[in-house]
Tab-separated table of C-alpha atoms in Angstrom:
chain	number	residue	atom	x	y	z
A	1	MET	CA	-5.744	-28.417	-15.505
A	2	PRO	CA	-8.105	-28.010	-12.651
A	3	ILE	CA	-6.755	-25.907	-9.570
A	4	ALA	CA	-4.361	-28.205	-7.858
A	5	THR	CA	-5.895	-30.533	-5.187
A	6	PRO	CA	-4.352	-30.723	-1.910
A	7	GLU	CA	-2.538	-33.862	-2.892
A	8	VAL	CA	-1.163	-32.236	-5.989
A	9	TYR	CA	-0.176	-29.234	-4.031
A	10	ALA	CA	1.621	-31.259	-1.440
A	11	ASP	CA	3.389	-33.143	-4.291
A	12	MET	CA	4.506	-29.834	-6.018
A	13	LEU	CA	6.148	-28.632	-2.657
A	14	ASP	CA	7.701	-32.082	-2.265
A	15	ARG	CA	9.228	-32.214	-5.697
A	16	ALA	CA	10.543	-28.591	-5.422
A	17	LYS	CA	12.435	-29.462	-2.188
A	18	ALA	CA	13.677	-32.648	-3.355
A	19	GLY	CA	14.727	-31.007	-6.736
A	20	SER	CA	16.060	-27.863	-5.314
A	21	PHE	CA	13.729	-25.530	-7.112
A	22	ALA	CA	11.049	-23.156	-5.948
A	23	TYR	CA	7.748	-21.920	-7.383
A	24	PRO	CA	7.162	-18.231	-7.894
A	25	ALA	CA	4.037	-17.156	-5.972
A	26	ILE	CA	2.547	-14.401	-8.220
A	27	ASN	CA	0.289	-11.668	-6.529
A	28	VAL	CA	-2.796	-10.773	-8.722
A	29	SER	CA	-5.483	-8.305	-8.217
A	30	SER	CA	-7.721	-8.758	-11.540
A	31	SER	CA	-8.646	-11.253	-14.121
A	32	GLN	CA	-5.963	-9.835	-16.537
A	33	THR	CA	-3.185	-10.287	-13.955
A	34	LEU	CA	-4.473	-13.838	-13.152
A	35	ASN	CA	-4.438	-14.790	-16.719
A	36	ALA	CA	-1.032	-13.401	-17.315
A	37	ALA	CA	0.223	-15.105	-14.464
A	38	ILE	CA	-1.155	-18.575	-15.416
A	39	LYS	CA	0.127	-18.079	-18.894
A	40	GLY	CA	3.557	-17.199	-17.763
A	41	PHE	CA	3.635	-20.507	-15.648
A	42	ALA	CA	2.329	-22.465	-18.978
A	43	ASP	CA	4.898	-20.889	-21.034
A	44	ALA	CA	7.632	-21.861	-18.705
A	45	GLY	CA	6.330	-25.400	-18.252
A	46	SER	CA	6.222	-24.902	-14.549
A	47	ASP	CA	3.484	-25.468	-12.063
A	48	GLY	CA	2.859	-22.430	-9.834
A	49	ILE	CA	1.112	-20.546	-7.169
A	50	VAL	CA	-1.149	-17.531	-7.606
A	51	GLN	CA	-1.932	-15.471	-4.603
A	52	VAL	CA	-4.093	-12.517	-3.483
A	53	SER	CA	-3.531	-10.130	-0.816
A	54	THR	CA	-6.007	-8.500	1.687
A	55	GLY	CA	-5.728	-5.235	-0.513
A	56	GLY	CA	-6.025	-7.129	-3.708
A	57	SER	CA	-9.071	-9.157	-2.545
A	58	GLU	CA	-10.780	-5.937	-1.450
A	59	TYR	CA	-10.095	-4.517	-4.811
A	60	LEU	CA	-11.555	-7.462	-6.705
A	61	SER	CA	-14.695	-7.220	-4.718
A	62	GLY	CA	-15.699	-3.993	-6.508
A	63	PRO	CA	-14.899	-0.338	-5.780
A	64	SER	CA	-18.095	0.245	-3.812
A	65	ILE	CA	-18.091	-3.182	-2.054
A	66	LYS	CA	-14.661	-3.435	-0.553
A	67	ASN	CA	-15.211	-6.855	0.855
A	68	MET	CA	-12.054	-9.038	1.100
A	69	VAL	CA	-13.839	-12.355	1.372
A	70	THR	CA	-16.078	-11.656	-1.634
A	71	GLY	CA	-13.088	-10.558	-3.772
A	72	ALA	CA	-11.060	-13.612	-2.823
A	73	LEU	CA	-13.880	-16.086	-3.310
A	74	ALA	CA	-14.642	-14.367	-6.772
A	75	LEU	CA	-11.071	-14.709	-7.834
A	76	ALA	CA	-11.128	-18.366	-6.991
A	77	ALA	CA	-14.146	-19.110	-8.809
A	78	TYR	CA	-12.776	-17.411	-11.902
A	79	ALA	CA	-9.372	-19.148	-11.585
A	80	GLN	CA	-11.193	-22.437	-11.318
A	81	GLU	CA	-12.661	-21.817	-14.862
A	82	VAL	CA	-9.740	-20.419	-16.657
A	83	ALA	CA	-6.833	-22.606	-15.209
A	84	LYS	CA	-8.391	-25.787	-16.475
A	85	ASN	CA	-7.553	-24.779	-20.046
A	86	TYR	CA	-3.723	-24.866	-19.240
A	87	ASP	CA	-1.405	-27.874	-18.901
A	88	VAL	CA	0.078	-26.789	-15.476
A	89	ASN	CA	-1.093	-27.066	-11.881
A	90	ILE	CA	-2.029	-23.822	-10.331
A	91	ALA	CA	-2.381	-23.496	-6.492
A	92	LEU	CA	-4.438	-20.667	-4.968
A	93	HIS	CA	-2.948	-18.940	-1.856
A	94	THR	CA	-3.781	-15.903	0.218
A	95	ASP	CA	-0.958	-13.571	1.156
A	96	HIS	CA	-0.218	-11.418	4.181
A	97	CYS	CA	-2.982	-11.250	6.622
A	98	PRO	CA	-2.228	-9.358	9.911
A	99	LYS	CA	-3.967	-9.910	13.260
A	100	ASP	CA	-6.556	-7.071	12.674
A	101	LYS	CA	-7.697	-8.622	9.552
A	102	LEU	CA	-7.947	-12.386	10.422
A	103	ASP	CA	-11.617	-12.174	11.379
A	104	GLY	CA	-12.446	-10.392	8.064
A	105	PHE	CA	-10.159	-12.574	5.753
A	106	VAL	CA	-8.542	-15.824	6.740
A	107	ARG	CA	-10.987	-17.320	9.228
A	108	PRO	CA	-14.080	-16.832	7.070
A	109	LEU	CA	-12.128	-18.252	4.159
A	110	LEU	CA	-11.121	-21.333	6.182
A	111	GLN	CA	-14.754	-21.733	7.213
A	112	ALA	CA	-15.890	-21.383	3.524
A	113	SER	CA	-13.361	-24.164	2.639
A	114	ALA	CA	-14.538	-26.282	5.482
A	115	GLU	CA	-18.086	-26.113	4.046
A	116	GLN	CA	-16.852	-26.763	0.681
A	117	VAL	CA	-14.955	-29.947	1.810
A	118	LYS	CA	-18.133	-31.366	3.135
A	119	LYS	CA	-19.718	-30.916	-0.244
A	120	THR	CA	-17.024	-31.593	-2.685
A	121	GLY	CA	-13.994	-32.989	-0.675
A	122	LEU	CA	-11.789	-30.000	-1.897
A	123	PRO	CA	-11.015	-26.789	-0.334
A	124	ILE	CA	-11.351	-23.359	-2.151
A	125	PHE	CA	-7.801	-22.235	-1.490
A	126	GLN	CA	-4.841	-24.448	-1.078
A	127	SER	CA	-2.974	-22.342	1.393
A	128	HIS	CA	-3.378	-19.139	3.526
A	129	MET	CA	-0.713	-16.928	5.182
A	130	TRP	CA	-1.004	-15.663	8.722
A	131	ASP	CA	1.448	-12.641	9.077
A	132	GLY	CA	2.231	-12.396	12.834
A	133	SER	CA	5.369	-10.294	12.272
A	134	ALA	CA	3.768	-7.475	14.104
A	135	VAL	CA	3.050	-9.216	17.291
A	136	PRO	CA	5.383	-11.056	19.769
A	137	LEU	CA	6.705	-14.506	18.740
A	138	ASP	CA	4.660	-16.265	21.549
A	139	GLU	CA	1.543	-14.537	20.509
A	140	ASN	CA	2.331	-15.263	16.813
A	141	LEU	CA	2.745	-19.119	17.332
A	142	LYS	CA	-0.305	-19.271	19.644
A	143	ILE	CA	-2.506	-17.863	16.801
A	144	ALA	CA	-0.702	-20.003	14.377
A	145	GLN	CA	-1.546	-23.088	16.403
A	146	GLU	CA	-5.290	-22.274	16.300
A	147	LEU	CA	-5.112	-21.446	12.511
A	148	LEU	CA	-3.104	-24.729	11.690
A	149	ALA	CA	-5.741	-26.898	13.216
A	150	LEU	CA	-8.428	-25.167	11.202
A	151	ALA	CA	-6.267	-25.386	8.116
A	152	LYS	CA	-5.642	-29.162	8.687
A	153	ALA	CA	-9.317	-29.831	9.094
A	154	ALA	CA	-9.952	-28.274	5.639
A	155	ASP	CA	-6.799	-29.916	3.966
A	156	ILE	CA	-5.243	-26.628	3.547
A	157	ILE	CA	-1.509	-25.594	4.131
A	158	LEU	CA	-0.770	-22.601	6.446
A	159	GLU	CA	2.046	-20.145	5.876
A	160	VAL	CA	3.496	-18.327	8.871
A	161	GLU	CA	6.049	-15.516	9.030
A	162	ILE	CA	8.733	-15.908	11.779
A	163	GLY	CA	10.553	-12.701	11.813
A	164	VAL	CA	9.803	-9.426	10.001
A	165	VAL	CA	9.944	-8.307	6.384
A	166	GLY	CA	11.024	-4.640	6.093
A	167	GLY	CA	9.396	-2.157	3.893
A	168	GLU	CA	5.591	-1.989	3.343
A	169	GLU	CA	3.020	-4.009	1.531
A	170	ASP	CA	-0.823	-3.617	1.699
A	171	GLY	CA	-0.484	-1.649	4.885
A	172	VAL	CA	1.798	-4.044	6.701
A	173	ALA	CA	4.979	-1.822	7.402
A	174	ASN	CA	8.058	-2.647	9.266
A	175	GLU	CA	11.328	-0.864	9.904
A	176	ILE	CA	14.591	-2.093	8.468
A	177	ASN	CA	16.549	-3.257	11.358
A	178	GLU	CA	18.002	-6.528	13.114
A	179	GLN	CA	14.416	-7.758	13.551
A	180	LEU	CA	14.761	-8.730	9.723
A	181	TYR	CA	16.741	-11.733	10.606
A	182	THR	CA	15.290	-14.890	12.193
A	183	THR	CA	17.349	-16.727	14.640
A	184	PRO	CA	17.768	-20.411	15.017
A	185	GLU	CA	16.173	-20.166	18.456
A	186	ASP	CA	13.042	-18.688	16.682
A	187	ALA	CA	13.078	-21.630	14.239
A	188	ILE	CA	13.122	-24.070	17.219
A	189	ALA	CA	10.241	-22.315	18.840
A	190	THR	CA	8.222	-22.609	15.713
A	191	VAL	CA	8.719	-26.405	15.496
A	192	GLU	CA	8.044	-26.818	19.231
A	193	ALA	CA	4.673	-24.937	18.777
A	194	LEU	CA	3.424	-26.335	15.358
A	195	GLY	CA	5.426	-29.624	15.009
A	196	LEU	CA	7.046	-31.025	11.783
A	197	GLY	CA	3.867	-32.018	9.996
A	198	GLU	CA	1.970	-34.082	12.494
A	199	ASN	CA	-0.250	-31.220	13.470
A	200	GLY	CA	-0.846	-30.103	9.828
A	201	ARG	CA	1.418	-29.008	7.094
A	202	TYR	CA	2.868	-25.387	7.085
A	203	MET	CA	5.345	-23.227	5.289
A	204	ALA	CA	7.590	-20.953	7.096
A	205	ALA	CA	8.653	-17.443	6.042
A	206	LEU	CA	11.846	-17.034	7.882
A	207	THR	CA	13.427	-13.721	7.411
A	208	PHE	CA	16.844	-13.008	6.291
A	209	GLY	CA	17.083	-9.458	5.616
A	210	ASN	CA	13.984	-9.382	3.197
A	211	VAL	CA	12.453	-6.044	2.338
A	212	HIS	CA	9.294	-5.421	0.480
A	213	GLY	CA	9.287	-2.864	-2.304
A	214	VAL	CA	11.605	-1.704	-5.049
A	215	TYR	CA	15.171	-2.006	-4.637
A	216	LYS	CA	18.155	-2.386	-7.207
A	217	PRO	CA	20.494	-5.451	-6.933
A	218	GLY	CA	22.855	-5.100	-3.921
A	219	ASN	CA	20.828	-2.595	-1.835
A	220	VAL	CA	19.087	-5.242	0.134
A	221	LYS	CA	21.377	-7.106	2.711
A	222	LEU	CA	20.309	-10.560	2.440
A	223	ARG	CA	21.783	-13.359	4.465
A	224	PRO	CA	20.483	-16.666	2.978
A	225	GLU	CA	22.880	-18.603	5.367
A	226	ILE	CA	20.431	-17.974	8.134
A	227	LEU	CA	18.113	-20.209	6.567
A	228	LYS	CA	20.613	-23.039	6.671
A	229	GLN	CA	21.451	-22.373	10.262
A	230	CYS	CA	17.839	-22.520	11.163
A	231	GLN	CA	17.469	-25.846	9.291
A	232	ASP	CA	20.577	-27.266	10.704
A	233	ALA	CA	19.425	-26.213	14.232
A	234	ILE	CA	16.150	-28.238	13.808
A	235	VAL	CA	18.077	-31.221	12.415
A	236	ALA	CA	20.462	-31.178	15.486
A	237	LYS	CA	17.462	-30.922	18.036
A	238	TYR	CA	15.187	-33.435	16.269
A	239	GLY	CA	17.776	-35.949	15.235
A	240	ASP	CA	17.178	-35.812	11.500
A	241	LYS	CA	19.994	-36.594	9.031
A	242	ALA	CA	22.666	-33.934	8.636
A	243	GLY	CA	21.778	-31.903	5.512
A	244	ASP	CA	18.024	-32.423	5.805
A	245	LYS	CA	15.816	-29.502	5.244
A	246	PRO	CA	12.914	-29.998	7.706
A	247	LEU	CA	10.940	-26.702	7.038
A	248	ASP	CA	9.257	-25.734	3.777
A	249	LEU	CA	10.543	-22.225	3.578
A	250	VAL	CA	9.205	-19.077	1.859
A	251	PHE	CA	11.204	-16.016	0.460
A	252	HIS	CA	9.446	-12.737	0.777
A	253	GLY	CA	10.533	-9.362	-0.470
A	254	GLY	CA	12.694	-10.683	-3.467
A	255	SER	CA	12.935	-7.503	-5.507
A	256	GLY	CA	16.494	-6.429	-5.999
A	257	SER	CA	17.908	-9.940	-4.790
A	258	LEU	CA	21.127	-11.084	-6.707
A	259	PRO	CA	20.848	-14.445	-8.534
A	260	GLN	CA	23.339	-16.138	-6.140
A	261	GLU	CA	21.107	-15.094	-3.209
A	262	ILE	CA	18.229	-16.626	-4.793
A	263	SER	CA	19.900	-19.728	-5.646
A	264	ASP	CA	21.302	-20.063	-2.137
A	265	ALA	CA	17.868	-19.536	-0.504
A	266	VAL	CA	16.452	-22.303	-2.781
A	267	ASP	CA	19.320	-24.730	-1.900
A	268	TYR	CA	18.454	-24.207	1.915
A	269	GLY	CA	14.707	-25.160	1.405
A	270	VAL	CA	12.721	-22.334	-0.092
A	271	VAL	CA	9.930	-23.854	-2.028
A	272	LYS	CA	8.067	-20.633	-2.705
A	273	MET	CA	9.123	-17.103	-3.454
A	274	ASN	CA	6.621	-14.196	-3.543
A	275	VAL	CA	6.908	-12.000	-6.695
A	276	ASP	CA	4.795	-8.916	-6.742
A	277	THR	CA	6.549	-5.503	-7.460
A	278	ASP	CA	8.491	-6.745	-10.467
A	279	THR	CA	5.340	-8.349	-12.042
A	280	GLN	CA	3.366	-5.020	-11.324
A	281	TYR	CA	5.969	-3.155	-13.283
A	282	ALA	CA	5.956	-5.796	-15.960
A	283	PHE	CA	2.369	-5.373	-16.449
A	284	THR	CA	2.133	-1.681	-16.338
A	285	ARG	CA	5.120	-0.858	-18.422
A	286	PRO	CA	3.632	-1.932	-21.787
A	287	VAL	CA	0.480	0.122	-20.933
A	288	ALA	CA	2.468	3.353	-20.346
A	289	ASP	CA	4.248	2.547	-23.646
A	290	HIS	CA	0.971	2.119	-25.461
A	291	MET	CA	-0.640	5.268	-24.171
A	292	LEU	CA	2.363	7.459	-24.839
A	293	ARG	CA	2.673	6.053	-28.424
A	294	ASN	CA	-0.801	6.480	-29.104
A	295	TYR	CA	-1.856	9.410	-27.096
A	296	ASP	CA	-3.597	11.061	-30.099
A	297	GLY	CA	-5.837	8.022	-30.564
A	298	VAL	CA	-6.693	7.352	-26.786
A	299	LEU	CA	-7.290	11.017	-25.941
A	300	LYS	CA	-10.194	13.141	-27.417
A	301	ILE	CA	-7.981	15.700	-29.372
A	302	ASP	CA	-9.457	18.940	-30.476
A	303	GLY	CA	-13.036	17.799	-30.066
A	304	GLU	CA	-12.548	14.333	-31.888
A	305	VAL	CA	-13.465	10.983	-30.603
A	306	GLY	CA	-10.118	9.328	-30.703
A	307	ASN	CA	-9.406	5.912	-32.200
A	308	LYS	CA	-11.379	3.023	-30.666
A	309	LYS	CA	-8.948	0.321	-31.664
A	310	GLN	CA	-6.290	2.089	-29.561
A	311	TYR	CA	-8.321	2.932	-26.378
A	312	ASP	CA	-10.191	-0.433	-26.305
A	313	PRO	CA	-8.769	-1.990	-23.065
A	314	ARG	CA	-8.138	-5.362	-25.024
A	315	ALA	CA	-5.673	-3.140	-27.121
A	316	TRP	CA	-3.453	-2.396	-24.291
A	317	GLY	CA	-4.475	-5.185	-21.967
A	318	LYS	CA	-3.022	-7.783	-24.466
A	319	ALA	CA	0.500	-6.048	-24.320
A	320	ALA	CA	0.270	-5.719	-20.350
A	321	GLU	CA	-0.481	-9.442	-20.011
A	322	ALA	CA	2.305	-10.442	-22.374
A	323	GLY	CA	4.737	-8.260	-20.440
A	324	MET	CA	3.660	-9.715	-17.037
A	325	ALA	CA	3.678	-13.375	-18.443
A	326	ALA	CA	7.180	-12.922	-19.574
A	327	ARG	CA	8.277	-11.806	-16.193
A	328	VAL	CA	6.682	-14.916	-14.568
A	329	VAL	CA	8.617	-17.045	-16.950
A	330	GLU	CA	11.810	-15.200	-16.046
A	331	ALA	CA	11.021	-15.909	-12.253
A	332	CYS	CA	10.557	-19.721	-13.005
A	333	GLU	CA	13.936	-19.680	-14.779
A	334	ASP	CA	15.424	-17.952	-11.729
A	335	LEU	CA	13.928	-20.419	-9.273
A	336	ARG	CA	14.757	-23.435	-11.509
A	337	SER	CA	11.164	-24.375	-11.690
A	338	ALA	CA	10.961	-24.008	-15.548
A	339	GLY	CA	10.400	-27.215	-17.108
A	340	THR	CA	9.583	-29.262	-14.007
A	341	HIS	CA	5.815	-29.743	-14.568
A	342	LYS	CA	5.068	-33.511	-14.983
């Protein structure tokens, strides 16, 4: 199918919330990892989200170019071609963008989509993330208001981060402390600033102990009940029905999460969960296995030339993509999106 239109993407998120499931959002940084992610979604029978970070976009632009916008646009163009051969919907998203990179990443991409909408009626990306976790909440929300207006004009969904995700990802690093827990007051302030859809649709990454990086299950102290408390506080203030989930929530830093923690988060309104560290490992592990098993073929031993069939990038690339695709299927199953594509 073609890359999801804004209407299809909105329907994806609506169905996820109504059906108490969430989509894995898979970070990619190459054509191989993109292909693996899409195949994983197709194998799972799930629509999905593919996302690229500032670092991933810079890498995609070429080692001597290092232009985030070029890399992001190149990925989107490639995705448009390969995604249409699969029978699932794929949405394109840009991941964490801090304040100092907005002018070199999200704002130019929003402008590019605005120009594309004039020509074709469709944006290039379906959603963008503004990561304001490193600035005070008032400033975070003020910038979010500006970006939300631009996103709405281009029929794009904005993602905001309210709170702090610990650990480090693409140069955005935060300590592991009490700031990792969003408060109901923070959630109310977000709605007061951004509305509940009338100013443009947005997703909110409320933090409940999330940490980027590699952790064994049980080592990260997650408190998913915070998500419910925040949703309930909004319901109480704005008069929705008890049990409603007014915010579309995002789960960051999921590595090492226990199955029950993931399930609870989805039940409380998470519709998107970022998956990066686990799929990086799933991609690289088969490559390491191939190289170690075939070291005499991939290295020039004693003046020989090795075995082309073993060092051909396609030889190890297929195994890498298969490993990552399998991990994407697992993520769809964990988030209950497997088999939900219509």
